[in-house]
Coordinates of C-alpha atoms in Angstrom, one line a residue:
M606 CA 45.5 58.0 3.6
K607 CA 46.4 58.0 7.3
F608 CA 46.0 55.2 9.8
G609 CA 47.4 54.9 13.2
N610 CA 49.1 58.2 12.8
V611 CA 51.2 57.2 9.8
V612 CA 50.6 57.4 6.2
I613 CA 49.9 54.6 4.2
R614 CA 50.0 54.2 0.2
R615 CA 48.2 51.1 -0.9
K616 CA 49.0 48.8 -3.7
V617 CA 52.1 50.4 -4.9
P618 CA 53.6 48.8 -8.3
C619 CA 57.0 47.4 -8.6
T620 CA 58.0 45.9 -11.9
M621 CA 60.4 43.0 -12.0
R622 CA 63.2 42.4 -14.5
D623 CA 60.9 40.0 -16.6
G624 CA 58.0 42.6 -16.7
I625 CA 56.0 41.1 -13.9
T626 CA 54.4 43.7 -11.5
L627 CA 54.3 43.0 -7.7
Y628 CA 52.3 45.1 -5.3
S629 CA 53.1 46.5 -2.1
D630 CA 51.5 48.6 0.7
I631 CA 53.9 51.4 2.1
Y632 CA 53.7 52.9 5.6
L633 CA 55.5 56.1 6.2
P634 CA 56.2 58.3 9.0
D635 CA 53.8 61.4 9.2
E636 CA 56.7 63.7 8.9
T637 CA 58.8 65.1 6.1
G638 CA 62.3 63.6 6.0
E639 CA 64.5 60.7 4.9
Y640 CA 64.1 57.1 6.5
P641 CA 65.6 53.8 5.9
V642 CA 63.4 51.2 4.5
L643 CA 62.3 48.1 6.2
L644 CA 60.9 45.5 3.6
M645 CA 58.8 42.3 4.3
R646 CA 58.0 40.0 1.2
Q647 CA 55.4 37.3 2.0
P648 CA 52.8 35.0 0.4
Y649 CA 49.8 35.4 2.6
G650 CA 48.2 38.6 1.8
R651 CA 50.1 41.8 2.5
S652 CA 47.6 43.2 5.1
I653 CA 48.8 40.2 7.5
A654 CA 52.4 41.4 7.4
S655 CA 53.5 38.8 9.8
T656 CA 51.6 40.3 12.7
V657 CA 51.0 36.9 14.1
T658 CA 54.5 37.2 15.6
H659 CA 55.8 40.8 14.6
A660 CA 54.7 44.3 15.5
H661 CA 52.3 46.0 12.9
P662 CA 54.2 48.0 10.1
V663 CA 52.5 51.1 11.6
W664 CA 54.8 50.5 14.8
Y665 CA 57.8 50.4 12.8
A666 CA 56.8 53.4 10.8
S667 CA 56.2 55.3 13.9
K668 CA 59.8 54.5 15.0
G669 CA 61.2 56.3 11.9
Y670 CA 61.1 53.7 9.1
I671 CA 59.5 53.5 5.7
V672 CA 57.8 50.0 5.8
V673 CA 57.2 48.0 2.6
I674 CA 54.9 45.0 2.7
Q675 CA 54.8 43.2 -0.6
D676 CA 52.8 40.3 -2.0
V677 CA 55.4 38.0 -3.6
R678 CA 54.9 36.9 -7.3
G679 CA 51.7 35.0 -7.7
R680 CA 50.3 35.7 -4.3
G681 CA 47.8 38.3 -3.2
E682 CA 47.3 40.9 -5.8
S683 CA 50.8 40.5 -7.4
E684 CA 51.1 39.1 -11.1
G685 CA 52.7 36.0 -12.1
E686 CA 52.8 32.4 -11.0
F687 CA 53.8 31.2 -7.5
N688 CA 56.8 29.0 -7.5
P689 CA 57.7 28.7 -3.8
F690 CA 61.4 29.8 -2.9
V691 CA 62.7 29.5 -6.4
Q692 CA 61.7 33.0 -7.7
E693 CA 62.5 34.8 -4.5
A694 CA 66.2 35.6 -5.0
E695 CA 65.7 37.7 -8.2
D696 CA 62.4 39.1 -7.2
G697 CA 64.1 40.1 -3.8
F698 CA 66.9 41.8 -5.4
D699 CA 64.8 44.0 -7.7
T700 CA 62.5 44.9 -5.0
I701 CA 65.2 45.9 -2.6
E702 CA 66.8 48.3 -5.3
W703 CA 63.4 49.6 -6.0
A704 CA 62.8 50.2 -2.4
A705 CA 66.1 52.0 -1.9
G706 CA 64.9 54.6 -4.4
L707 CA 61.7 55.4 -3.0
S708 CA 60.9 59.0 -2.3
G709 CA 62.0 59.9 1.2
S710 CA 64.4 56.8 1.5
T711 CA 67.9 57.2 2.7
G712 CA 68.8 54.3 0.3
N713 CA 69.5 51.9 3.3
V714 CA 67.1 48.6 3.2
G715 CA 66.6 46.0 5.9
M716 CA 64.4 42.9 5.6
Y717 CA 62.4 41.3 8.2
G718 CA 59.7 38.8 8.9
F719 CA 59.5 35.0 10.1
S720 CA 58.9 31.8 8.4
Y721 CA 58.4 32.3 4.6
Q722 CA 59.0 36.0 5.2
G723 CA 62.3 35.1 6.4
L724 CA 63.1 32.7 3.5
T725 CA 62.6 35.6 1.3
Q726 CA 65.3 37.4 3.1
W727 CA 67.9 34.6 2.6
A728 CA 67.1 34.3 -1.0
A729 CA 67.7 38.0 -1.6
A730 CA 70.7 38.1 0.4
S731 CA 72.3 35.4 -1.7
L732 CA 72.4 37.9 -4.5
H733 CA 74.0 40.6 -2.6
P734 CA 71.8 43.6 -3.5
P735 CA 74.0 46.7 -2.8
A736 CA 71.1 48.5 -0.8
L737 CA 70.6 45.7 1.7
K738 CA 72.3 46.5 4.9
A739 CA 70.8 44.2 7.5
I740 CA 68.2 41.3 7.9
A741 CA 66.3 39.8 10.7
P742 CA 65.1 36.2 9.4
S743 CA 63.1 34.4 12.4
M744 CA 62.2 30.7 12.4
C745 CA 63.5 29.9 9.0
P746 CA 66.6 28.2 7.4
A747 CA 68.8 29.3 4.5
D748 CA 69.1 25.6 3.5
M749 CA 65.6 24.2 2.6
Y750 CA 66.4 20.6 2.5
H751 CA 68.4 20.3 5.9
G752 CA 66.6 23.0 7.7
L753 CA 63.0 22.9 6.6
F754 CA 61.9 19.7 4.8
Y755 CA 64.1 16.9 6.0
P756 CA 65.8 18.2 9.3
H757 CA 66.3 14.7 10.6
G758 CA 66.6 13.1 7.2
S759 CA 63.0 12.2 7.1
F760 CA 60.3 14.3 5.5
A761 CA 58.7 16.5 8.2
L762 CA 55.2 15.5 7.2
G763 CA 53.3 17.0 10.2
N764 CA 54.5 20.4 9.5
H765 CA 54.3 20.5 5.7
L766 CA 51.2 18.8 4.7
P767 CA 48.8 21.3 6.4
W768 CA 51.0 24.0 5.0
A769 CA 50.7 22.7 1.5
F770 CA 46.9 22.9 1.7
Q771 CA 47.1 26.3 3.1
L772 CA 49.1 27.5 0.0
A773 CA 46.7 25.5 -2.2
R774 CA 43.8 27.2 -0.5
D775 CA 45.3 30.8 -1.5
T776 CA 45.8 29.5 -5.0
A777 CA 42.3 28.2 -5.4
Q778 CA 40.8 31.4 -4.0
R779 CA 43.0 33.4 -6.3
A780 CA 41.4 31.2 -9.2
G781 CA 37.8 31.9 -8.0
D782 CA 37.5 28.3 -6.9
F783 CA 35.9 29.2 -3.5
E784 CA 34.4 25.6 -2.8
T785 CA 37.9 24.0 -3.1
A786 CA 39.5 26.8 -0.9
E787 CA 37.0 26.0 1.7
Q788 CA 37.9 22.2 1.4
C789 CA 41.5 23.2 1.9
S790 CA 40.7 25.2 5.0
R791 CA 39.0 22.0 6.5
L792 CA 42.1 19.9 5.7
M793 CA 44.3 22.6 7.3
R794 CA 42.3 22.4 10.5
S795 CA 41.9 18.5 10.6
P796 CA 44.8 17.0 8.6
D797 CA 44.8 13.7 10.6
E798 CA 43.1 11.5 7.9
M799 CA 45.4 12.9 5.1
L800 CA 48.6 12.3 7.2
W801 CA 47.8 8.6 7.5
K802 CA 47.5 8.2 3.8
V803 CA 50.2 6.2 1.8
P804 CA 52.0 6.5 -0.3
L805 CA 53.0 10.1 0.4
N806 CA 53.6 10.7 -3.3
E807 CA 50.3 9.7 -4.4
R808 CA 48.7 12.8 -6.0
H809 CA 45.7 14.5 -4.2
P810 CA 43.6 16.1 -6.8
I811 CA 43.5 19.6 -4.8
L812 CA 47.4 19.7 -4.4
E813 CA 47.9 18.4 -7.9
Q814 CA 45.9 21.2 -9.2
Y815 CA 46.7 24.0 -6.9
F816 CA 49.9 23.1 -5.3
P817 CA 51.9 20.5 -7.3
S818 CA 55.1 21.9 -5.5
F819 CA 54.4 19.6 -2.6
Y820 CA 55.1 16.5 -4.6
D821 CA 58.5 18.0 -5.7
W822 CA 59.3 18.1 -1.9
I823 CA 58.3 14.4 -1.7
D824 CA 59.7 13.2 -5.0
H825 CA 63.2 14.6 -4.1
Q826 CA 63.6 12.6 -0.9
A827 CA 67.5 13.0 -1.2
Y828 CA 69.6 16.0 -1.4
D829 CA 70.1 16.8 -5.0
E830 CA 70.2 19.5 -7.6
Y831 CA 66.7 20.4 -7.1
W832 CA 67.3 21.3 -3.4
E833 CA 70.9 22.8 -4.3
Q834 CA 69.0 25.8 -5.9
M835 CA 67.2 26.4 -2.6
N836 CA 70.3 26.2 -0.3
W837 CA 71.6 29.8 -0.2
I838 CA 74.1 29.3 2.5
N839 CA 77.2 29.1 0.4
D840 CA 76.2 32.1 -1.6
I841 CA 75.5 34.3 1.4
V842 CA 78.8 33.6 3.2
K843 CA 80.8 34.8 0.3
E844 CA 79.5 38.3 1.0
P845 CA 77.5 38.2 4.2
V846 CA 75.1 40.7 5.5
P847 CA 74.4 41.4 9.3
A848 CA 71.7 39.0 10.3
L849 CA 69.6 38.8 13.6
H850 CA 68.4 35.3 13.6
I851 CA 65.4 34.4 15.9
G852 CA 64.5 30.8 16.7
G853 CA 62.2 29.0 19.0
W854 CA 63.2 25.8 21.1
Y855 CA 59.8 24.3 20.0
D856 CA 59.7 25.6 16.5
G857 CA 60.0 22.9 13.7
F858 CA 62.7 25.1 11.9
L859 CA 65.0 25.3 14.8
M860 CA 67.8 23.3 13.4
G861 CA 67.8 25.4 10.2
T862 CA 67.9 28.6 12.2
L863 CA 70.9 27.4 14.1
Q864 CA 72.6 26.0 10.9
S865 CA 72.3 29.4 9.3
F866 CA 73.5 31.2 12.3
E867 CA 76.6 28.9 12.7
A868 CA 77.5 29.4 9.0
L869 CA 77.3 33.1 9.2
Q870 CA 78.9 33.5 12.7
A871 CA 81.9 31.8 11.2
T872 CA 82.5 34.7 9.0
A873 CA 81.7 37.6 11.5
T874 CA 83.9 40.8 11.6
P875 CA 83.5 44.0 13.5
D876 CA 81.8 45.4 10.5
C877 CA 79.5 42.6 9.9
F878 CA 78.5 40.6 12.9
H879 CA 75.4 38.5 13.6
R880 CA 73.2 37.7 16.6
L881 CA 71.0 34.8 17.6
I882 CA 67.9 34.9 20.1
V883 CA 66.2 31.6 21.0
G884 CA 63.0 31.9 23.0
P885 CA 60.5 29.3 24.5
W886 CA 58.4 29.5 21.4
A887 CA 56.6 27.3 19.0
H888 CA 56.3 28.7 15.3
I889 CA 53.2 30.7 16.4
P890 CA 52.7 32.4 18.9
W891 CA 55.7 33.9 20.6
G892 CA 54.3 34.2 24.1
R893 CA 54.9 32.8 27.6
R894 CA 52.9 29.6 27.2
A895 CA 53.8 26.6 24.9
G896 CA 52.6 23.1 25.4
G897 CA 50.7 24.0 28.3
I898 CA 53.6 25.3 30.2
D899 CA 53.7 28.9 31.6
H900 CA 57.5 30.1 30.9
G901 CA 57.2 33.3 33.0
E902 CA 56.8 37.0 32.5
Q903 CA 60.2 37.4 30.8
A904 CA 59.5 34.6 28.2
D905 CA 59.0 37.2 25.3
G906 CA 62.5 38.4 25.7
G907 CA 61.6 41.9 24.4
H908 CA 62.1 40.6 20.7
H909 CA 60.2 43.6 19.2
L910 CA 62.5 46.1 20.8
E911 CA 65.6 43.8 20.0
Q912 CA 64.6 43.9 16.1
L913 CA 64.3 47.7 16.3
R914 CA 67.7 48.1 18.1
W915 CA 69.0 45.9 15.4
F916 CA 67.8 48.0 12.6
D917 CA 68.7 51.2 14.3
Y918 CA 72.3 50.1 14.5
W919 CA 72.8 49.1 10.9
L920 CA 70.3 51.4 9.0
K921 CA 70.4 54.4 11.2
G922 CA 74.1 54.5 12.0
K923 CA 73.5 54.4 15.9
E924 CA 76.9 52.8 16.5
D925 CA 76.9 54.3 20.0
M926 CA 74.9 51.5 21.2
E927 CA 76.7 48.7 23.1
L928 CA 75.3 46.0 20.5
S929 CA 78.8 45.3 18.9
G930 CA 80.3 44.3 22.4
E931 CA 77.7 41.8 23.4
L932 CA 77.8 38.2 23.3
P933 CA 76.3 36.9 20.2
I934 CA 73.9 34.5 21.6
R935 CA 70.9 35.0 23.9
Y936 CA 68.7 32.1 24.8
F937 CA 66.1 31.0 27.3
D938 CA 66.5 28.1 29.6
Q939 CA 63.5 25.9 29.0
L940 CA 63.2 24.7 32.8
S941 CA 64.8 27.5 34.9
H942 CA 62.8 30.0 32.8
E943 CA 66.0 32.4 32.8
W944 CA 67.6 34.0 29.8
H945 CA 71.5 33.5 29.4
T946 CA 74.2 34.4 26.9
A947 CA 76.8 32.6 25.2
E948 CA 79.7 33.0 22.8
Q949 CA 78.8 30.1 20.7
M950 CA 76.6 27.1 20.2
P951 CA 78.3 24.1 21.5
S952 CA 79.7 22.0 18.7
Q953 CA 79.7 18.2 18.3
F954 CA 81.5 16.5 21.0
E955 CA 85.1 15.7 20.4
D956 CA 86.9 13.3 22.5
G957 CA 85.7 15.0 25.7
A958 CA 86.7 18.5 24.5
S959 CA 83.2 19.7 25.7
P960 CA 81.9 19.3 29.2
S961 CA 79.2 16.6 29.4
E962 CA 77.1 14.4 31.4
W963 CA 77.2 10.6 30.6
F964 CA 74.4 8.0 31.0
Y965 CA 75.0 4.5 30.2
L966 CA 72.1 2.3 29.2
S967 CA 71.6 -0.9 31.2
G968 CA 69.3 -3.8 31.0
S969 CA 68.1 -5.6 34.0
Q970 CA 66.2 -8.9 34.9
T971 CA 63.1 -7.5 33.3
P972 CA 62.6 -6.1 29.7
A973 CA 63.1 -2.4 29.3
N974 CA 59.6 -2.3 27.3
G975 CA 57.6 0.7 28.8
A976 CA 58.2 2.9 31.7
A977 CA 57.2 0.0 34.1
G978 CA 59.9 -2.1 32.7
G979 CA 63.6 -2.6 33.7
G980 CA 65.6 -0.1 31.5
R981 CA 68.0 2.0 33.4
L982 CA 70.4 5.0 32.8
E983 CA 73.4 4.5 35.0
K984 CA 76.0 7.3 35.8
H985 CA 78.8 4.8 35.9
K986 CA 79.9 2.1 33.3
E987 CA 80.6 -0.4 36.1
D988 CA 77.0 -0.3 37.1
V989 CA 75.7 -1.4 33.7
E990 CA 74.2 -4.9 34.2
E991 CA 74.8 -7.8 31.8
A992 CA 71.5 -8.8 30.7
V993 CA 69.3 -10.1 27.9
P994 CA 69.1 -7.6 24.9
D995 CA 66.1 -5.3 25.1
V996 CA 63.7 -5.7 22.1
F997 CA 61.1 -3.6 20.5
V998 CA 58.8 -4.2 17.6
Y999 CA 57.8 -1.4 15.2
D1000 CA 54.7 -2.1 13.2
S1001 CA 54.6 0.7 10.6
R1002 CA 50.8 0.4 10.4
L1003 CA 50.5 1.8 13.8
P1004 CA 53.4 4.3 14.4
M1005 CA 54.1 5.7 17.8
R1006 CA 52.9 9.3 17.9
L1007 CA 54.9 12.4 18.4
D1008 CA 52.9 15.5 17.0
S1009 CA 55.4 18.4 17.8
Y1010 CA 58.4 19.6 19.7
L1011 CA 56.1 21.1 22.4
P1012 CA 57.0 20.3 26.0
S1013 CA 54.2 17.7 26.1
D1014 CA 53.9 15.1 28.9
R1015 CA 54.9 11.6 27.5
A1016 CA 54.2 9.7 30.6
A1017 CA 51.1 7.9 29.3
I1018 CA 52.7 6.9 25.8
Q1019 CA 55.7 5.7 27.7
E1020 CA 53.6 2.9 29.1
R1021 CA 53.6 1.3 25.7
Q1022 CA 55.5 -2.0 25.2
E1023 CA 56.7 -0.9 21.7
I1024 CA 59.0 1.6 23.3
L1025 CA 62.1 0.9 25.4
V1026 CA 62.4 3.1 28.3
Y1027 CA 65.6 3.8 30.0
T1028 CA 65.2 6.0 33.3
G1029 CA 68.1 7.3 35.5
G1030 CA 68.1 7.9 39.2
P1031 CA 67.1 11.1 40.9
L1032 CA 69.7 13.9 40.0
A1033 CA 72.0 14.8 43.0
E1034 CA 72.5 18.3 41.6
D1035 CA 71.1 20.8 38.8
I1036 CA 72.6 20.1 35.5
P1037 CA 72.4 23.0 32.9
I1038 CA 72.2 21.4 29.6
F1039 CA 72.9 23.4 26.5
G1040 CA 73.5 22.0 23.0
S1041 CA 72.6 18.8 21.2
P1042 CA 72.6 15.5 23.2
E1043 CA 74.2 12.5 21.3
L1044 CA 73.3 8.8 21.5
S1045 CA 75.5 5.7 20.7
V1046 CA 73.4 2.5 20.5
Q1047 CA 74.4 -1.0 20.0
Y1048 CA 71.8 -2.8 17.8
Q1049 CA 70.5 -5.7 15.6
I1050 CA 67.5 -5.6 13.4
L1051 CA 65.1 -8.1 11.8
G1052 CA 62.9 -6.7 8.9
G1053 CA 65.1 -3.7 8.2
P1054 CA 66.1 -1.0 7.0
T1055 CA 64.0 0.9 9.6
D1056 CA 64.2 3.9 11.8
L1057 CA 65.6 4.3 15.1
V1058 CA 64.0 7.2 17.0
A1059 CA 65.6 8.5 20.3
I1060 CA 63.3 10.8 22.6
L1061 CA 64.7 12.5 25.7
T1062 CA 62.4 13.5 28.4
T1063 CA 62.8 14.8 32.1
V1064 CA 60.6 13.1 34.7
S1065 CA 59.5 15.2 37.7
E1066 CA 59.0 13.9 41.2
K1067 CA 55.2 14.0 40.3
G1068 CA 55.9 11.6 37.4
T1069 CA 55.3 13.9 34.6
A1070 CA 57.6 13.1 31.7
R1071 CA 58.2 16.4 29.7
L1072 CA 59.6 16.2 26.1
L1073 CA 62.9 17.8 25.8
S1074 CA 64.5 16.5 22.4
V1075 CA 64.3 14.0 19.8
G1076 CA 66.4 12.5 17.1
R1077 CA 66.2 9.8 14.3
T1078 CA 68.4 7.8 12.0
E1079 CA 68.0 4.9 9.6
I1080 CA 69.5 1.6 10.6
C1081 CA 70.0 -1.4 8.5
S1082 CA 71.9 -4.6 8.1
E1083 CA 74.3 -5.0 5.2
G1084 CA 73.5 -8.2 3.6
E1085 CA 71.0 -11.0 4.3
D1086 CA 73.2 -12.8 6.7
A1087 CA 74.2 -9.6 8.6
S1088 CA 71.3 -9.5 11.0
N1089 CA 73.1 -11.3 13.7
E1090 CA 75.7 -8.6 13.6
W1091 CA 75.7 -6.0 16.3
R1092 CA 76.2 -2.4 14.9
T1093 CA 76.4 1.0 16.3
A1094 CA 73.9 3.7 15.6
Q1095 CA 74.7 7.3 16.2
I1096 CA 72.0 9.8 16.8
R1097 CA 72.3 13.5 17.3
L1098 CA 69.2 15.0 19.0
R1099 CA 67.7 18.4 18.5
P1100 CA 69.5 21.1 20.6
L1101 CA 68.0 22.3 23.8
A1102 CA 68.7 24.6 26.8
A1103 CA 67.3 23.2 30.1
T1104 CA 68.6 23.1 33.5
L1105 CA 67.5 19.7 34.8
P1106 CA 66.6 20.3 38.5
A1107 CA 68.0 18.1 41.2
G1108 CA 65.6 15.4 42.1
S1109 CA 64.4 14.9 38.7
Y1110 CA 65.2 12.0 36.4
V1111 CA 66.6 11.7 32.9
R1112 CA 64.5 9.4 30.6
L1113 CA 65.3 8.1 27.2
E1114 CA 62.8 6.3 24.7
L1115 CA 64.0 4.2 21.9
T1116 CA 61.4 3.2 19.3
G1117 CA 60.7 3.2 15.6
S1118 CA 58.7 6.3 14.8
A1119 CA 57.7 9.8 15.8
F1120 CA 54.7 10.1 13.7
P1121 CA 53.6 12.4 12.1
L1122 CA 56.6 14.7 13.2
F1123 CA 58.6 12.5 10.8
A1124 CA 57.2 10.5 8.1
R1125 CA 57.0 6.9 9.1
H1126 CA 59.4 4.3 7.8
P1127 CA 57.6 1.4 6.1
N1128 CA 60.3 -1.0 7.0
G1129 CA 62.2 -3.2 4.6
V1130 CA 63.0 -0.6 2.0
R1131 CA 65.6 2.0 1.5
D1132 CA 65.3 5.4 -0.5
E1133 CA 61.5 4.4 -1.1
M1134 CA 60.0 5.8 2.1
N1135 CA 57.9 8.3 0.2
C1136 CA 56.6 6.1 -2.4
T1137 CA 55.6 2.9 -0.3
G1138 CA 52.0 2.1 -0.3
T1139 CA 49.7 0.1 2.2
G1140 CA 51.0 -3.2 1.0
G1141 CA 54.6 -2.2 1.8
L1142 CA 53.9 -1.2 5.5
K1143 CA 55.8 -4.0 7.4
I1144 CA 57.0 -4.9 10.8
A1145 CA 60.7 -4.5 12.0
T1146 CA 62.1 -5.8 15.3
T1147 CA 65.2 -4.1 16.8
A1148 CA 67.4 -5.4 19.7
V1149 CA 69.5 -3.1 21.8
R1150 CA 72.2 -4.2 24.2
S1151 CA 74.8 -2.5 26.4
T1152 CA 78.0 -4.4 27.7
E1153 CA 81.1 -3.6 29.0
Q1154 CA 82.7 -4.1 25.8
D1155 CA 80.1 -2.6 23.6
I1156 CA 78.5 0.2 25.7
S1157 CA 75.2 2.1 24.7
C1158 CA 75.4 5.7 26.1
L1159 CA 73.8 9.1 26.1
R1160 CA 76.0 12.1 26.3
L1161 CA 74.5 15.5 27.4
P1162 CA 76.1 18.8 26.8
V1163 CA 76.8 20.7 29.8
K1164 CA 77.1 24.6 30.1
R1165 CA 79.8 25.2 32.8

């Protein structure tokens, strides 16, 4: 059949090595000839084809590609049982080799797509199929534990509980259980009640029946052999494939995207190089508005054409393009609304090797609790005031909220007394931040182990406090008599790119939670966060100090 001036072949079978048949839709140019193949493997119904972020397959086919959109095993109309991530490497390998042999194919295959459709690319690339010449994974990691489920060492509950019900919905619908599928849809839209339930590993009947993998993610709280089989980085770098990585500053999987890019970039050669684009986007959509902020006309970055250019270079041999000579990183400044290029992502600070701006936490004559308190960020150590340590109380029954990485205004929540707030003076000049802020904090705790969460905001002259970055670590005292000892917590916050304007203020929050973005720490336990019930939700008290001898400080990476 023809649609949109291209030819479509529906429900084309492809048999895997174990006899299971997977089905694809194939879009072909309406002209006789040989074309490279673009493959997308996804679990949501192949008609969707990542069109929530990507151009429709008709567009790619009209540009001279055979486009194959496949339902992965156990999804859509494909046979077999869906086991997320685990089956995608071998199935991906088999599908790539099949696609390379399609009538009209040149034998060169590329893969594209975002989120799960990106994960299928990493899985397939780990087995090095000969026909796979280039990939374009967007908003996804190659390491499931660190890049997807536990990016800050705590389960990313707010992202993955609604997603689990989405996957359960599709399984229930596939089984003909439409009533349960409708329940899943309601829980996806309004998950708040479920997010508050503890323990996290208490089995919900719908998930237990239709998506038990959710509880594997919960039960394997630490990185172990379960997660090792879903970390494809080490296998990929042994024989890398050119990869165009696309990420979003507000996407929950940003850290995984950057981790994968940095690992491959270390292997780059003139014959196999990689690129990274980071825009002002959440997971969905990739437009100019995110978190109520209009990022301007250039916000989309021409990502459709950039992906086409990538595949033209690697699959069609258009090496006359200037792609190989360009800087590998292209990123959007979240505040100046301009695109920039870079040679590499800034690494962790090493003894002042990277340019940076320092801010030193200082107490005062009044506590630092809430934005109206006395917490300050000083530019010079000698301005840090010797003061009573600042103290906040974290009640795990009522965690402080942070719903997403979007650039929300936190001015209202910063009034809360359960948050220590440190604010700097007006900046004398613009400061271009690029990379991961790092925080060093002197602390004591009662009722730990607990979490220490750091949230960075920029405060405008009008008083809005826009979220920039967040980080988290677990803190504890060693032994019953150690609570009176001052210890040092180190937190590396999420990367960002934002030129802080002159006249604005840097503000740092310290508290015990960022819920439901991170699963809340119940306090008083270690390695049992995901299995603690209501009776285990306790109160922890954290003291913070900054003195001339034991300074607490914030270090911001600056692009010069």
